[in-house]
Coordinates of C-alpha atoms and ligand atoms in Angstrom, one line a residue:
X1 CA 53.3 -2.3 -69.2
X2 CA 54.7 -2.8 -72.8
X3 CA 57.6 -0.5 -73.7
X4 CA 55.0 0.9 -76.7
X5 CA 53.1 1.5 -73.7
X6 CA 55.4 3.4 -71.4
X7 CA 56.5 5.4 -73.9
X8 CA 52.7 6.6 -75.3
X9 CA 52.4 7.2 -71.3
X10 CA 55.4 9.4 -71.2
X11 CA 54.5 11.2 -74.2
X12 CA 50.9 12.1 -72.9
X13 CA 52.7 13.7 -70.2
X14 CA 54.9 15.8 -71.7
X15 CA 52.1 16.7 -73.8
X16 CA 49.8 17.9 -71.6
X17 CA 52.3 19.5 -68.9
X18 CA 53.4 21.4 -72.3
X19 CA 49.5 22.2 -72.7
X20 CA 49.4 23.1 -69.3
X21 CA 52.0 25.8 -69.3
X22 CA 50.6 27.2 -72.2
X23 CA 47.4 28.0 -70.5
X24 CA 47.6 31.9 -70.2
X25 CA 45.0 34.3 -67.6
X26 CA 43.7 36.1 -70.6
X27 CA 42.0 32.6 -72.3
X28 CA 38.1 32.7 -71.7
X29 CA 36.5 30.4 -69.2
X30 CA 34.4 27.5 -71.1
X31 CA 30.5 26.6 -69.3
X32 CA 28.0 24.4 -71.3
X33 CA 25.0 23.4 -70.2
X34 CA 22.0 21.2 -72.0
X35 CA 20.1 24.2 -72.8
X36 CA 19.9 27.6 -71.4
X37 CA 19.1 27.2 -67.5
X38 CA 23.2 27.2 -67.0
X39 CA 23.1 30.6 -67.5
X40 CA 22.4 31.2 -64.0
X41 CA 25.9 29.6 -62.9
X42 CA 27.1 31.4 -65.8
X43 CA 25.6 34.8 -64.3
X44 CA 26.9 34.1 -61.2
X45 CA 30.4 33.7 -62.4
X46 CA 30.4 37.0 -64.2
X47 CA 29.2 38.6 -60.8
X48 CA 32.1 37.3 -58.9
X49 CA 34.7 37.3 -62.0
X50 CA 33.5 39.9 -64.3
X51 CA 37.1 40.1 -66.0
X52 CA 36.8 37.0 -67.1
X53 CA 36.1 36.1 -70.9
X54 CA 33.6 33.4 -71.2
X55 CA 32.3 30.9 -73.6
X56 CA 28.6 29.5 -73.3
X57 CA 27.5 26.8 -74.9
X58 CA 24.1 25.4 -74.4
X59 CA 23.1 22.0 -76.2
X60 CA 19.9 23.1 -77.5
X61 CA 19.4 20.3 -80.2
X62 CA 19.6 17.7 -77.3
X63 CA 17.8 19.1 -74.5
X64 CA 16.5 18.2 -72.0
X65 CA 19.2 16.1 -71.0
X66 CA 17.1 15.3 -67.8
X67 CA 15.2 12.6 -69.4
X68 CA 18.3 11.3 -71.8
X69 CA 20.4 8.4 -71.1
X70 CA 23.8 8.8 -69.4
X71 CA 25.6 7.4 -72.3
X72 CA 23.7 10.1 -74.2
X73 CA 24.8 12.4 -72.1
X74 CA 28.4 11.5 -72.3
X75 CA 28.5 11.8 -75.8
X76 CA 27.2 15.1 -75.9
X77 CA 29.4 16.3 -73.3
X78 CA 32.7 14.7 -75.2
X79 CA 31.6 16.5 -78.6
X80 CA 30.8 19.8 -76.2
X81 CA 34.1 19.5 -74.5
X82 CA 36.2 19.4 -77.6
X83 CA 34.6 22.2 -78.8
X84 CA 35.5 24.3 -75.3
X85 CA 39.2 23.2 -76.0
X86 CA 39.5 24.2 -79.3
X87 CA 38.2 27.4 -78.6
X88 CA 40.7 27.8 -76.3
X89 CA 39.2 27.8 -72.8
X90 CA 41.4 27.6 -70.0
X91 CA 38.9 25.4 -67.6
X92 CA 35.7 24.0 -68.3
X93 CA 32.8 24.5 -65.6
X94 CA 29.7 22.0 -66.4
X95 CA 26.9 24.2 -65.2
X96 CA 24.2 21.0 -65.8
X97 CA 23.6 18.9 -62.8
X98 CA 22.3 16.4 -65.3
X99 CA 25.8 16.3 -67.3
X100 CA 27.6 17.0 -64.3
X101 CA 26.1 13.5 -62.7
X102 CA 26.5 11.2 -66.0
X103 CA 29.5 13.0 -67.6
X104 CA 32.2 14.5 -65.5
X105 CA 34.2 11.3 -64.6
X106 CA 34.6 10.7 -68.3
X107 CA 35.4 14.6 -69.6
X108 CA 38.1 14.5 -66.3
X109 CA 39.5 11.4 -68.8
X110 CA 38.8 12.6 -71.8
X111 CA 40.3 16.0 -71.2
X112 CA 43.0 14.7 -69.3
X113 CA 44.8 17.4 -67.3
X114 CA 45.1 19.6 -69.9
X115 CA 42.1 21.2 -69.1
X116 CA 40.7 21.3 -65.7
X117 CA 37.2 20.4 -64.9
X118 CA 34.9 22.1 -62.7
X119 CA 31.1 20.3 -61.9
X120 CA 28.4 21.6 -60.1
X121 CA 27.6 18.8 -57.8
X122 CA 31.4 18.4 -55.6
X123 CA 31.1 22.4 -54.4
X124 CA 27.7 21.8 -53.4
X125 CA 28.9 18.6 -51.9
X126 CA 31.2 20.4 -49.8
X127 CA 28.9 22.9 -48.7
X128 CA 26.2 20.7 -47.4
X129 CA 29.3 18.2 -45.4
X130 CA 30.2 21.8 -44.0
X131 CA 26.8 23.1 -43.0
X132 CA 25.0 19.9 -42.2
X133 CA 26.6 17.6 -40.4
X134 CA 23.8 14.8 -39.6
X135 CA 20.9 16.5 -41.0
X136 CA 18.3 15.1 -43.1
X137 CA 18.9 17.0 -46.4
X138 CA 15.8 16.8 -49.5
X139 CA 17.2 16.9 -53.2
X140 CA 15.0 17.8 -56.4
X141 CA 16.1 17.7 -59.8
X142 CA 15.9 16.0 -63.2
X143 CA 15.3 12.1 -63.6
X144 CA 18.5 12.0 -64.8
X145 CA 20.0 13.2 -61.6
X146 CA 18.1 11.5 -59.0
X147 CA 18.4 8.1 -60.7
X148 CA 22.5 8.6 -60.9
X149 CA 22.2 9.2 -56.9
X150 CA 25.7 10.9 -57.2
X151 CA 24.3 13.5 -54.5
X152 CA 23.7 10.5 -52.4
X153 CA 27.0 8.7 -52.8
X154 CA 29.0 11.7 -52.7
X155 CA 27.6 12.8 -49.1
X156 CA 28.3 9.3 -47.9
X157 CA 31.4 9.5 -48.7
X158 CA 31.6 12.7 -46.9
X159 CA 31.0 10.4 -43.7
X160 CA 29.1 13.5 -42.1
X161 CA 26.2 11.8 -41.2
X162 CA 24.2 13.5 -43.9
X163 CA 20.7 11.5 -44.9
X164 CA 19.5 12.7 -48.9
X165 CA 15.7 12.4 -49.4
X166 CA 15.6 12.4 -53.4
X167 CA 12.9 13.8 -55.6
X168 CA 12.6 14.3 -59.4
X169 CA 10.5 17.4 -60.3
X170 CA 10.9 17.2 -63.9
X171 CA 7.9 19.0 -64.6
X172 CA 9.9 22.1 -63.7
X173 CA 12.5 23.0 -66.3
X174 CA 10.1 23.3 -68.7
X175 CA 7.7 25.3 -66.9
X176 CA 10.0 27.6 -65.8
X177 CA 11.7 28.0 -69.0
X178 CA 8.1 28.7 -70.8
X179 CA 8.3 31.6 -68.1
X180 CA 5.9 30.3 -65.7
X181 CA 7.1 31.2 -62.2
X182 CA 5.8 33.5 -59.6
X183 CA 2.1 32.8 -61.0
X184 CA -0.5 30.5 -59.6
X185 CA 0.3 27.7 -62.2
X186 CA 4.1 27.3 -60.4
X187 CA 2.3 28.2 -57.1
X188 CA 0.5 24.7 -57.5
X189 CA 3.1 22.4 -59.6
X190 CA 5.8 23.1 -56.9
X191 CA 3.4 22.8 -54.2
X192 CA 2.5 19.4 -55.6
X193 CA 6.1 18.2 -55.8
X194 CA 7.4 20.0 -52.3
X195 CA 4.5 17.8 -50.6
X196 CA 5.9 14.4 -51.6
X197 CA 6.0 12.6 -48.4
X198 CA 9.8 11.8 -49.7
X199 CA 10.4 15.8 -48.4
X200 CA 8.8 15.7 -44.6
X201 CA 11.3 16.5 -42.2
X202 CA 13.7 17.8 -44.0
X203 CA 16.1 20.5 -42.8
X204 CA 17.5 21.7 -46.1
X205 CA 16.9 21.6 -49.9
X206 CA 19.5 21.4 -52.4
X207 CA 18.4 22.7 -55.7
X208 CA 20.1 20.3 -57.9
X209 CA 19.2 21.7 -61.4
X210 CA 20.2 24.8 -63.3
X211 CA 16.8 26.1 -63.6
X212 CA 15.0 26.2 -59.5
X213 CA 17.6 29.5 -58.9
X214 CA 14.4 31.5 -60.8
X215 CA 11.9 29.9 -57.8
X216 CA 13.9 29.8 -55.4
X217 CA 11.5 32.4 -53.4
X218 CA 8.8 30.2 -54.5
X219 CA 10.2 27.2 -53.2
X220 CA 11.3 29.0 -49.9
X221 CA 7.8 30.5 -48.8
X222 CA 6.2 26.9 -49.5
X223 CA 8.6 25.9 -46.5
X224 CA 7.6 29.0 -44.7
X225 CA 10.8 30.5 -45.3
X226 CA 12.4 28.0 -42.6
X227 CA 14.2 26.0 -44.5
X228 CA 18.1 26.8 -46.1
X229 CA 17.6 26.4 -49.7
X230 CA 20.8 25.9 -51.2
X231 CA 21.7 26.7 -55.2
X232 CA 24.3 26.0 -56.4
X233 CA 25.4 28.8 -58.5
X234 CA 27.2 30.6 -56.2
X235 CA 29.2 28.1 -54.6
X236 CA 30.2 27.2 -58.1
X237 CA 31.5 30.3 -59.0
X238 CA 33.5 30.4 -55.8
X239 CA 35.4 27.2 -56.4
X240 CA 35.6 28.8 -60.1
X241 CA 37.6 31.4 -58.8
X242 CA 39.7 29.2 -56.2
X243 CA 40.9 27.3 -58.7
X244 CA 41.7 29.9 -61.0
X245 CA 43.6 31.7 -58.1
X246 CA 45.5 28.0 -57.1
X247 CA 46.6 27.7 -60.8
X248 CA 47.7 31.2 -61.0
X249 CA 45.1 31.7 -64.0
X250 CA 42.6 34.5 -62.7
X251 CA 41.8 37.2 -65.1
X252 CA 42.6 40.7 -63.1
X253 CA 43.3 42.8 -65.9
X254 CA 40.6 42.8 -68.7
X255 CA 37.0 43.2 -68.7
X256 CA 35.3 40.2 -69.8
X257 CA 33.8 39.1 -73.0
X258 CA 30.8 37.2 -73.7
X259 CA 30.1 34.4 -76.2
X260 CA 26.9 32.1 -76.4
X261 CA 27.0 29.9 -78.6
X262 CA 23.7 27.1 -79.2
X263 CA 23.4 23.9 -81.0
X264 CA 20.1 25.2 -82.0
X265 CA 18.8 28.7 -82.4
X266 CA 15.3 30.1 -81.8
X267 CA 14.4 33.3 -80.8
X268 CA 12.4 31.7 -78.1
X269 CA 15.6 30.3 -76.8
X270 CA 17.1 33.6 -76.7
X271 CA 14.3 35.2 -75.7
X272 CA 14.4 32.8 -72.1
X273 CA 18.0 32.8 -72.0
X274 CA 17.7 36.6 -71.1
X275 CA 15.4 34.8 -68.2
X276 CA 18.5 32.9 -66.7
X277 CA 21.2 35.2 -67.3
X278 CA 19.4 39.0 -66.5
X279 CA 20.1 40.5 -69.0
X280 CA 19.2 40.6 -73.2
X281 CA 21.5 37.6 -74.7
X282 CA 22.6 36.9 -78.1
X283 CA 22.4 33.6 -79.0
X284 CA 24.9 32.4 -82.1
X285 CA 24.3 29.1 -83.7
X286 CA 27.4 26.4 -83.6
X287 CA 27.1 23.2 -85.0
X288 CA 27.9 19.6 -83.3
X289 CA 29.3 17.7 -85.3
Ligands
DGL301 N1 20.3 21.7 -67.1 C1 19.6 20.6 -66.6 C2 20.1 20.2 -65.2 O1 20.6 21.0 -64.5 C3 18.1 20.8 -66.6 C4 17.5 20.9 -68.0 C5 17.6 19.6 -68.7 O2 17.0 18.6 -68.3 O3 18.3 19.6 -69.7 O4 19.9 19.1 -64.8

């Protein structure tokens, strides 16, 4: 290493240790997703934390990021990421499993250790290696997910004997978010994908996008209701709040504030983002620049 080097390297670190100790409980918790469907992590979180000030932002311009490249979808996520930061957000949670499987490495890097980063794929990751040792687990999600078969190489690397049958349903973001679920046009699309020979035998079904939460029943009674259908949402939120606890950052005092910000705004946006999150949202528009 050049001495220009070593120095820039010891300057990053004083830097960001100096960011680090500024980081105080009361700063808001930072979630993006592409769209809107990362409400339902975002719901969950405010169940389990609801002192906790958070900042939504969903990439409506550039959804769905399911069918987008990954270097797509790592640009979007830097320009998202910077906005978290200068908003002030003391962690960032990537409620996508599209962004979270072609972005995270990169924002961990970008971000540095100013900010910490918190995916949705490792806590599910860790919940399956937990629960199902040696079992034959099924996966559906966007295009963009399958084809990064992060799920796949993560649970490897979990040496738990875990086999991932992959599907992409993409077909079901959009349905779900134009509301159809619990009628007899979902009844039929998810019993079309569910009966993908790629899904026989299985013994559980991870729901690796930010939308399936809403058909989750759905899903469940196709199997019969004897399958473990596992979301993600919760198991998010709960490594949310261990980290916030570890860092000594959790939020006990106040009661939390909302923001939701969009790169795009329609009132059909807002209107399904009540879907995701349960309850009436208000969308404000913020620019990517
Ligand atoms: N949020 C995306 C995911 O979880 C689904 C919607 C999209 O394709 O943008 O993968």
């Amino acid at each position: 290493m050049h001495g220009s080097d070593t120095g820039k390297a010891k300057f990053n670190k004083i830097r960001s240790d100096l960011q680090k100790m500024k980081l105080e409980k009361q700063q808001p918790v930072g979630v993006f997703d592409s769209g809107i469907g990362g409400l339902t992590v975002a719901h969950a979180i405010k169940k389990l934390l609801p002192q906790e000030s958070m900042i939504y932002f969903g990439d409506t311009v550039h959804l769905p990021y399911g069918d987008k490249s990954e270097a797509a979808i790592q640009a979007y996520s830097v320009k998202i990421a910077d906005i978290l930061v200068k908003k002030g957000c003391k962690v960032i949670v990537i409620a996508c499993n599209s962004a979270s499987s072609a972005a995270y490495e990169l924002l961990k890097e970008y971000v540095r250790k100013d900010i910490h980063i918190i995916n949705v794929i490792d806590p599910m990751v860790d919940l399956v290696l937990n629960q199902f040792p040696g079992k034959q687990v099924g996966l559906i999600g966007t295009k963009r997910t399958v084809q990064s078969g992060v799920y796949t190489r993560k649970l490897a690397e979990g040496n738990k004997d875990v086999t991932v049958h992959s599907l992409a349903t993409p077909l079901l973001a959009p349905m779900i978010e134009e509301g159809f679920f619990n009628n007899q046009i979902s009844h039929e699309i998810i019993a079309t994908y569910l009966s993908d020979p790629t899904l026989q035998n299985i013994e559980a079904l991870i729901l690796a996008c930010t939308h399936y939460p809403l058909i989750k029943k759905e899903i469940s009674s196709f199997f019969q209701d004897k399958l473990a259908i596992l979301d993600s949402s919760e198991v998010v939120a709960l490594a949310l709040k261990h980290h916030l606890e570890k860092e000594g950052l959790l939020n006990d005092q106040a009661t939390g504030q909302y923001h939701f910000l969009v790169s795009d705004y329609t009132e059909s946006f807002e209107a399904s983002a009540g879907l995701f999150f349960h309850e009436t949202v208000h969308l404000d528009k913020h620019p990517m620049l």
